[in-house]
Amino acid sequence: NSTTYQPGDNILFQGGQTFNGKLYFSSSSQGTASAPITIASYETGRATIHGGTSDSFYAYNTAGFSIHDINFAGSGSTINSGSGINFYTDLPGDVKLDTITIKNVSVNGLLTGISIGGGNGATGYSNINILYATITNCAQAGIMTYAQTFGTHKNVYVGHANVSNITGISGKTTNS
């Protein structure tokens, strides 16, 4: 989490193994559409990133990522407060951070499966592709995008996703 990554860097986790803790990326680590930072498994099977009671993967004010062939897990939807994969930006200036590709992942036991959010005017993300994601046993949402301004995120595609057992949160006064 303290390393800065450049376009084209690969961060690979051994298949079949579990790695505890959150993967965190700040604006100092940013890929591009043609040379994303890749998070994936190698060898046989998928690696699992277990975020405990928090996010498993969190990217703040950055984009240019390809996440594939990996599992994200939490300690259970009733006690977890994070997302399996969470991209969030609050940069000023109504900017669009480019390229998020999420493919062939599973998320289990978190508050939210995949969350992509903007928290400052029309600042958000463009060119978001979520493919072949399996999301189960989450409380608040399977896949969600949100922002302060309607239509903030551009070129969003979700395909072949399987979302199940999203329980909702009892007693909330907003959507869950």
PDB file of C-alpha atoms in Angstrom:
ATOM      1  CA  ASN A   1       0.000   0.000   0.000  1.00  0.00           C
ATOM      2  CA  SER A   2       2.945   2.367   0.368  1.00  0.00           C
ATOM      3  CA  THR A   3       4.310   1.702  -3.144  1.00  0.00           C
ATOM      4  CA  THR A   4       3.584   3.984  -6.089  1.00  0.00           C
ATOM      5  CA  TYR A   5       2.605   2.141  -9.268  1.00  0.00           C
ATOM      6  CA  GLN A   6       3.006   3.307 -12.851  1.00  0.00           C
ATOM      7  CA  PRO A   7       1.098   2.618 -16.092  1.00  0.00           C
ATOM      8  CA  GLY A   8       1.584  -0.987 -17.157  1.00  0.00           C
ATOM      9  CA  ASP A   9       2.600  -2.309 -13.716  1.00  0.00           C
ATOM     10  CA  ASN A  10       1.297  -5.755 -12.715  1.00  0.00           C
ATOM     11  CA  ILE A  11       0.427  -6.669  -9.128  1.00  0.00           C
ATOM     12  CA  LEU A  12      -0.072 -10.430  -9.048  1.00  0.00           C
ATOM     13  CA  PHE A  13      -1.193 -12.649  -6.182  1.00  0.00           C
ATOM     14  CA  GLN A  14      -0.607 -16.412  -6.070  1.00  0.00           C
ATOM     15  CA  GLY A  15      -3.705 -18.376  -7.009  1.00  0.00           C
ATOM     16  CA  GLY A  16      -5.307 -20.418  -4.252  1.00  0.00           C
ATOM     17  CA  GLN A  17      -3.843 -18.219  -1.493  1.00  0.00           C
ATOM     18  CA  THR A  18      -5.617 -15.714   0.800  1.00  0.00           C
ATOM     19  CA  PHE A  19      -4.105 -12.305   1.507  1.00  0.00           C
ATOM     20  CA  ASN A  20      -5.493 -10.382   4.500  1.00  0.00           C
ATOM     21  CA  GLY A  21      -5.886  -6.616   4.474  1.00  0.00           C
ATOM     22  CA  LYS A  22      -6.970  -3.837   2.159  1.00  0.00           C
ATOM     23  CA  LEU A  23      -5.339  -2.960  -1.153  1.00  0.00           C
ATOM     24  CA  TYR A  24      -5.190   0.853  -1.218  1.00  0.00           C
ATOM     25  CA  PHE A  25      -4.257   3.045  -4.170  1.00  0.00           C
ATOM     26  CA  SER A  26      -4.041   6.849  -4.069  1.00  0.00           C
ATOM     27  CA  SER A  27      -3.739   9.370  -6.901  1.00  0.00           C
ATOM     28  CA  SER A  28       0.027   8.770  -6.992  1.00  0.00           C
ATOM     29  CA  SER A  29      -0.679   5.370  -8.606  1.00  0.00           C
ATOM     30  CA  GLN A  30      -2.477   5.764 -11.912  1.00  0.00           C
ATOM     31  CA  GLY A  31      -2.560   3.724 -15.078  1.00  0.00           C
ATOM     32  CA  THR A  32      -3.859   4.617 -18.517  1.00  0.00           C
ATOM     33  CA  ALA A  33      -6.358   3.095 -20.926  1.00  0.00           C
ATOM     34  CA  SER A  34      -3.550   1.583 -23.019  1.00  0.00           C
ATOM     35  CA  ALA A  35      -1.338   0.657 -20.032  1.00  0.00           C
ATOM     36  CA  PRO A  36      -3.489   0.019 -16.969  1.00  0.00           C
ATOM     37  CA  ILE A  37      -2.218  -1.088 -13.583  1.00  0.00           C
ATOM     38  CA  THR A  38      -3.233  -4.753 -13.415  1.00  0.00           C
ATOM     39  CA  ILE A  39      -4.369  -6.579 -10.277  1.00  0.00           C
ATOM     40  CA  ALA A  40      -4.739 -10.338 -10.898  1.00  0.00           C
ATOM     41  CA  SER A  41      -3.911 -13.884  -9.835  1.00  0.00           C
ATOM     42  CA  TYR A  42      -1.139 -16.068 -11.200  1.00  0.00           C
ATOM     43  CA  GLU A  43      -0.653 -19.837 -11.279  1.00  0.00           C
ATOM     44  CA  THR A  44      -3.573 -22.183 -10.561  1.00  0.00           C
ATOM     45  CA  GLY A  45      -6.849 -20.801  -9.241  1.00  0.00           C
ATOM     46  CA  ARG A  46      -7.695 -17.359  -7.969  1.00  0.00           C
ATOM     47  CA  ALA A  47      -6.119 -15.480  -5.101  1.00  0.00           C
ATOM     48  CA  THR A  48      -8.412 -14.000  -2.453  1.00  0.00           C
ATOM     49  CA  ILE A  49      -7.989 -10.532  -0.960  1.00  0.00           C
ATOM     50  CA  HIS A  50      -9.730 -10.583   2.442  1.00  0.00           C
ATOM     51  CA  GLY A  51     -10.467  -7.068   3.674  1.00  0.00           C
ATOM     52  CA  GLY A  52     -11.829  -8.145   7.061  1.00  0.00           C
ATOM     53  CA  THR A  53     -14.408  -5.554   8.153  1.00  0.00           C
ATOM     54  CA  SER A  54     -13.297  -2.902   5.620  1.00  0.00           C
ATOM     55  CA  ASP A  55     -12.840  -2.546   1.846  1.00  0.00           C
ATOM     56  CA  SER A  56     -10.811  -5.259   0.146  1.00  0.00           C
ATOM     57  CA  PHE A  57      -9.748  -2.905  -2.686  1.00  0.00           C
ATOM     58  CA  TYR A  58      -9.944   0.892  -2.435  1.00  0.00           C
ATOM     59  CA  ALA A  59      -8.782   3.368  -5.110  1.00  0.00           C
ATOM     60  CA  TYR A  60      -9.040   7.062  -4.213  1.00  0.00           C
ATOM     61  CA  ASN A  61      -8.834   9.764  -6.897  1.00  0.00           C
ATOM     62  CA  THR A  62      -7.262   7.408  -9.397  1.00  0.00           C
ATOM     63  CA  ALA A  63      -8.167   5.183 -12.363  1.00  0.00           C
ATOM     64  CA  GLY A  64      -6.476   3.246 -15.133  1.00  0.00           C
ATOM     65  CA  PHE A  65      -6.915  -0.174 -13.500  1.00  0.00           C
ATOM     66  CA  SER A  66      -7.604  -3.668 -14.804  1.00  0.00           C
ATOM     67  CA  ILE A  67      -8.748  -6.069 -12.072  1.00  0.00           C
ATOM     68  CA  HIS A  68      -9.316  -9.656 -13.149  1.00  0.00           C
ATOM     69  CA  ASP A  69      -9.308 -13.306 -12.089  1.00  0.00           C
ATOM     70  CA  ILE A  70      -9.288 -12.608  -8.359  1.00  0.00           C
ATOM     71  CA  ASN A  71     -11.639 -12.927  -5.373  1.00  0.00           C
ATOM     72  CA  PHE A  72     -12.523 -10.262  -2.820  1.00  0.00           C
ATOM     73  CA  ALA A  73     -13.946 -11.237   0.559  1.00  0.00           C
ATOM     74  CA  GLY A  74     -15.010  -9.687   3.826  1.00  0.00           C
ATOM     75  CA  SER A  75     -15.909 -10.850   7.323  1.00  0.00           C
ATOM     76  CA  GLY A  76     -19.636 -10.999   6.557  1.00  0.00           C
ATOM     77  CA  SER A  77     -22.354  -8.653   5.345  1.00  0.00           C
ATOM     78  CA  THR A  78     -23.698  -7.976   8.846  1.00  0.00           C
ATOM     79  CA  ILE A  79     -20.375  -6.702  10.232  1.00  0.00           C
ATOM     80  CA  ASN A  80     -18.472  -5.439   7.189  1.00  0.00           C
ATOM     81  CA  SER A  81     -18.500  -1.691   6.455  1.00  0.00           C
ATOM     82  CA  GLY A  82     -16.740  -1.712   3.096  1.00  0.00           C
ATOM     83  CA  SER A  83     -16.820  -2.829  -0.513  1.00  0.00           C
ATOM     84  CA  GLY A  84     -15.089  -5.639  -2.332  1.00  0.00           C
ATOM     85  CA  ILE A  85     -13.959  -3.124  -4.961  1.00  0.00           C
ATOM     86  CA  ASN A  86     -14.358   0.595  -4.268  1.00  0.00           C
ATOM     87  CA  PHE A  87     -13.363   3.443  -6.595  1.00  0.00           C
ATOM     88  CA  TYR A  88     -14.095   6.935  -5.248  1.00  0.00           C
ATOM     89  CA  THR A  89     -13.138  10.399  -6.442  1.00  0.00           C
ATOM     90  CA  ASP A  90     -13.786  13.862  -5.081  1.00  0.00           C
ATOM     91  CA  LEU A  91     -11.361  15.831  -7.246  1.00  0.00           C
ATOM     92  CA  PRO A  92     -12.360  19.427  -8.072  1.00  0.00           C
ATOM     93  CA  GLY A  93     -13.134  20.581 -11.606  1.00  0.00           C
ATOM     94  CA  ASP A  94     -15.718  18.091 -12.888  1.00  0.00           C
ATOM     95  CA  VAL A  95     -13.016  15.755 -14.235  1.00  0.00           C
ATOM     96  CA  LYS A  96     -13.494  12.222 -15.554  1.00  0.00           C
ATOM     97  CA  LEU A  97     -10.899   9.677 -14.466  1.00  0.00           C
ATOM     98  CA  ASP A  98     -10.440   7.171 -17.300  1.00  0.00           C
ATOM     99  CA  THR A  99     -10.600   3.378 -17.395  1.00  0.00           C
ATOM    100  CA  ILE A 100     -11.789   0.854 -14.861  1.00  0.00           C
ATOM    101  CA  THR A 101     -11.966  -2.743 -16.083  1.00  0.00           C
ATOM    102  CA  ILE A 102     -13.231  -5.402 -13.685  1.00  0.00           C
ATOM    103  CA  LYS A 103     -13.468  -8.890 -15.170  1.00  0.00           C
ATOM    104  CA  ASN A 104     -13.930 -12.414 -13.868  1.00  0.00           C
ATOM    105  CA  VAL A 105     -13.977 -11.497 -10.175  1.00  0.00           C
ATOM    106  CA  SER A 106     -16.028 -12.671  -7.224  1.00  0.00           C
ATOM    107  CA  VAL A 107     -17.047 -10.644  -4.180  1.00  0.00           C
ATOM    108  CA  ASN A 108     -18.505 -12.203  -1.046  1.00  0.00           C
ATOM    109  CA  GLY A 109     -19.380 -11.086   2.482  1.00  0.00           C
ATOM    110  CA  LEU A 110     -19.091  -7.309   2.347  1.00  0.00           C
ATOM    111  CA  LEU A 111     -21.416  -4.334   2.726  1.00  0.00           C
ATOM    112  CA  THR A 112     -21.256  -3.629  -1.031  1.00  0.00           C
ATOM    113  CA  GLY A 113     -19.864  -5.708  -3.886  1.00  0.00           C
ATOM    114  CA  ILE A 114     -18.556  -3.131  -6.380  1.00  0.00           C
ATOM    115  CA  SER A 115     -18.927   0.608  -5.746  1.00  0.00           C
ATOM    116  CA  ILE A 116     -17.926   3.445  -8.076  1.00  0.00           C
ATOM    117  CA  GLY A 117     -18.613   6.906  -6.725  1.00  0.00           C
ATOM    118  CA  GLY A 118     -18.110  10.596  -7.291  1.00  0.00           C
ATOM    119  CA  GLY A 119     -18.379  13.091  -4.462  1.00  0.00           C
ATOM    120  CA  ASN A 120     -17.674  16.526  -5.952  1.00  0.00           C
ATOM    121  CA  GLY A 121     -19.970  18.065  -8.570  1.00  0.00           C
ATOM    122  CA  ALA A 122     -19.727  16.217 -11.889  1.00  0.00           C
ATOM    123  CA  THR A 123     -16.371  14.596 -11.122  1.00  0.00           C
ATOM    124  CA  GLY A 124     -16.492  10.875 -11.835  1.00  0.00           C
ATOM    125  CA  TYR A 125     -15.221   8.084 -14.054  1.00  0.00           C
ATOM    126  CA  SER A 126     -15.375   7.171 -17.735  1.00  0.00           C
ATOM    127  CA  ASN A 127     -14.941   3.886 -19.573  1.00  0.00           C
ATOM    128  CA  ILE A 128     -16.075   1.517 -16.830  1.00  0.00           C
ATOM    129  CA  ASN A 129     -16.428  -2.153 -17.789  1.00  0.00           C
ATOM    130  CA  ILE A 130     -17.653  -4.773 -15.319  1.00  0.00           C
ATOM    131  CA  LEU A 131     -17.777  -8.245 -16.887  1.00  0.00           C
ATOM    132  CA  TYR A 132     -18.377 -11.727 -15.509  1.00  0.00           C
ATOM    133  CA  ALA A 133     -18.582 -10.578 -11.887  1.00  0.00           C
ATOM    134  CA  THR A 134     -20.164 -12.837  -9.274  1.00  0.00           C
ATOM    135  CA  ILE A 135     -21.322 -10.954  -6.192  1.00  0.00           C
ATOM    136  CA  THR A 136     -22.987 -12.706  -3.254  1.00  0.00           C
ATOM    137  CA  ASN A 137     -23.852 -12.211   0.393  1.00  0.00           C
ATOM    138  CA  CYS A 138     -23.595  -8.428   0.566  1.00  0.00           C
ATOM    139  CA  ALA A 139     -25.919  -6.173   2.557  1.00  0.00           C
ATOM    140  CA  GLN A 140     -26.305  -2.838   0.795  1.00  0.00           C
ATOM    141  CA  ALA A 141     -25.749  -3.376  -2.932  1.00  0.00           C
ATOM    142  CA  GLY A 142     -24.259  -5.735  -5.482  1.00  0.00           C
ATOM    143  CA  ILE A 143     -22.994  -3.202  -8.032  1.00  0.00           C
ATOM    144  CA  MET A 144     -23.574   0.512  -7.569  1.00  0.00           C
ATOM    145  CA  THR A 145     -22.493   3.784  -9.099  1.00  0.00           C
ATOM    146  CA  TYR A 146     -23.303   7.150  -7.564  1.00  0.00           C
ATOM    147  CA  ALA A 147     -22.360  10.802  -7.822  1.00  0.00           C
ATOM    148  CA  GLN A 148     -23.571  14.259  -6.839  1.00  0.00           C
ATOM    149  CA  THR A 149     -24.735  15.065 -10.378  1.00  0.00           C
ATOM    150  CA  PHE A 150     -26.953  12.819 -12.519  1.00  0.00           C
ATOM    151  CA  GLY A 151     -25.121  11.380 -15.530  1.00  0.00           C
ATOM    152  CA  THR A 152     -21.656  11.943 -14.060  1.00  0.00           C
ATOM    153  CA  HIS A 153     -20.099   8.596 -14.999  1.00  0.00           C
ATOM    154  CA  LYS A 154     -19.681   8.011 -18.748  1.00  0.00           C
ATOM    155  CA  ASN A 155     -19.454   4.865 -20.878  1.00  0.00           C
ATOM    156  CA  VAL A 156     -20.473   2.355 -18.210  1.00  0.00           C
ATOM    157  CA  TYR A 157     -20.991  -1.268 -19.232  1.00  0.00           C
ATOM    158  CA  VAL A 158     -22.043  -4.113 -16.940  1.00  0.00           C
ATOM    159  CA  GLY A 159     -22.427  -7.516 -18.574  1.00  0.00           C
ATOM    160  CA  HIS A 160     -22.730 -11.154 -17.569  1.00  0.00           C
ATOM    161  CA  ALA A 161     -22.844 -10.272 -13.864  1.00  0.00           C
ATOM    162  CA  ASN A 162     -24.463 -12.576 -11.325  1.00  0.00           C
ATOM    163  CA  VAL A 163     -25.616 -10.751  -8.190  1.00  0.00           C
ATOM    164  CA  SER A 164     -27.422 -12.703  -5.469  1.00  0.00           C
ATOM    165  CA  ASN A 165     -28.354 -12.629  -1.793  1.00  0.00           C
ATOM    166  CA  ILE A 166     -28.168  -8.859  -1.353  1.00  0.00           C
ATOM    167  CA  THR A 167     -30.133  -8.626   1.892  1.00  0.00           C
ATOM    168  CA  GLY A 168     -30.624  -4.900   2.386  1.00  0.00           C
ATOM    169  CA  ILE A 169     -30.148  -3.169   5.712  1.00  0.00           C
ATOM    170  CA  SER A 170     -33.045  -3.167   8.129  1.00  0.00           C
ATOM    171  CA  GLY A 171     -34.074   0.194   9.543  1.00  0.00           C
ATOM    172  CA  LYS A 172     -32.272   2.404   6.996  1.00  0.00           C
ATOM    173  CA  THR A 173     -34.115   5.518   5.863  1.00  0.00           C
ATOM    174  CA  THR A 174     -32.374   5.512   2.459  1.00  0.00           C
ATOM    175  CA  ASN A 175     -31.916   2.854  -0.205  1.00  0.00           C
ATOM    176  CA  SER A 176     -30.185  -0.345   0.786  1.00  0.00           C
TER     177      SER A 176
END
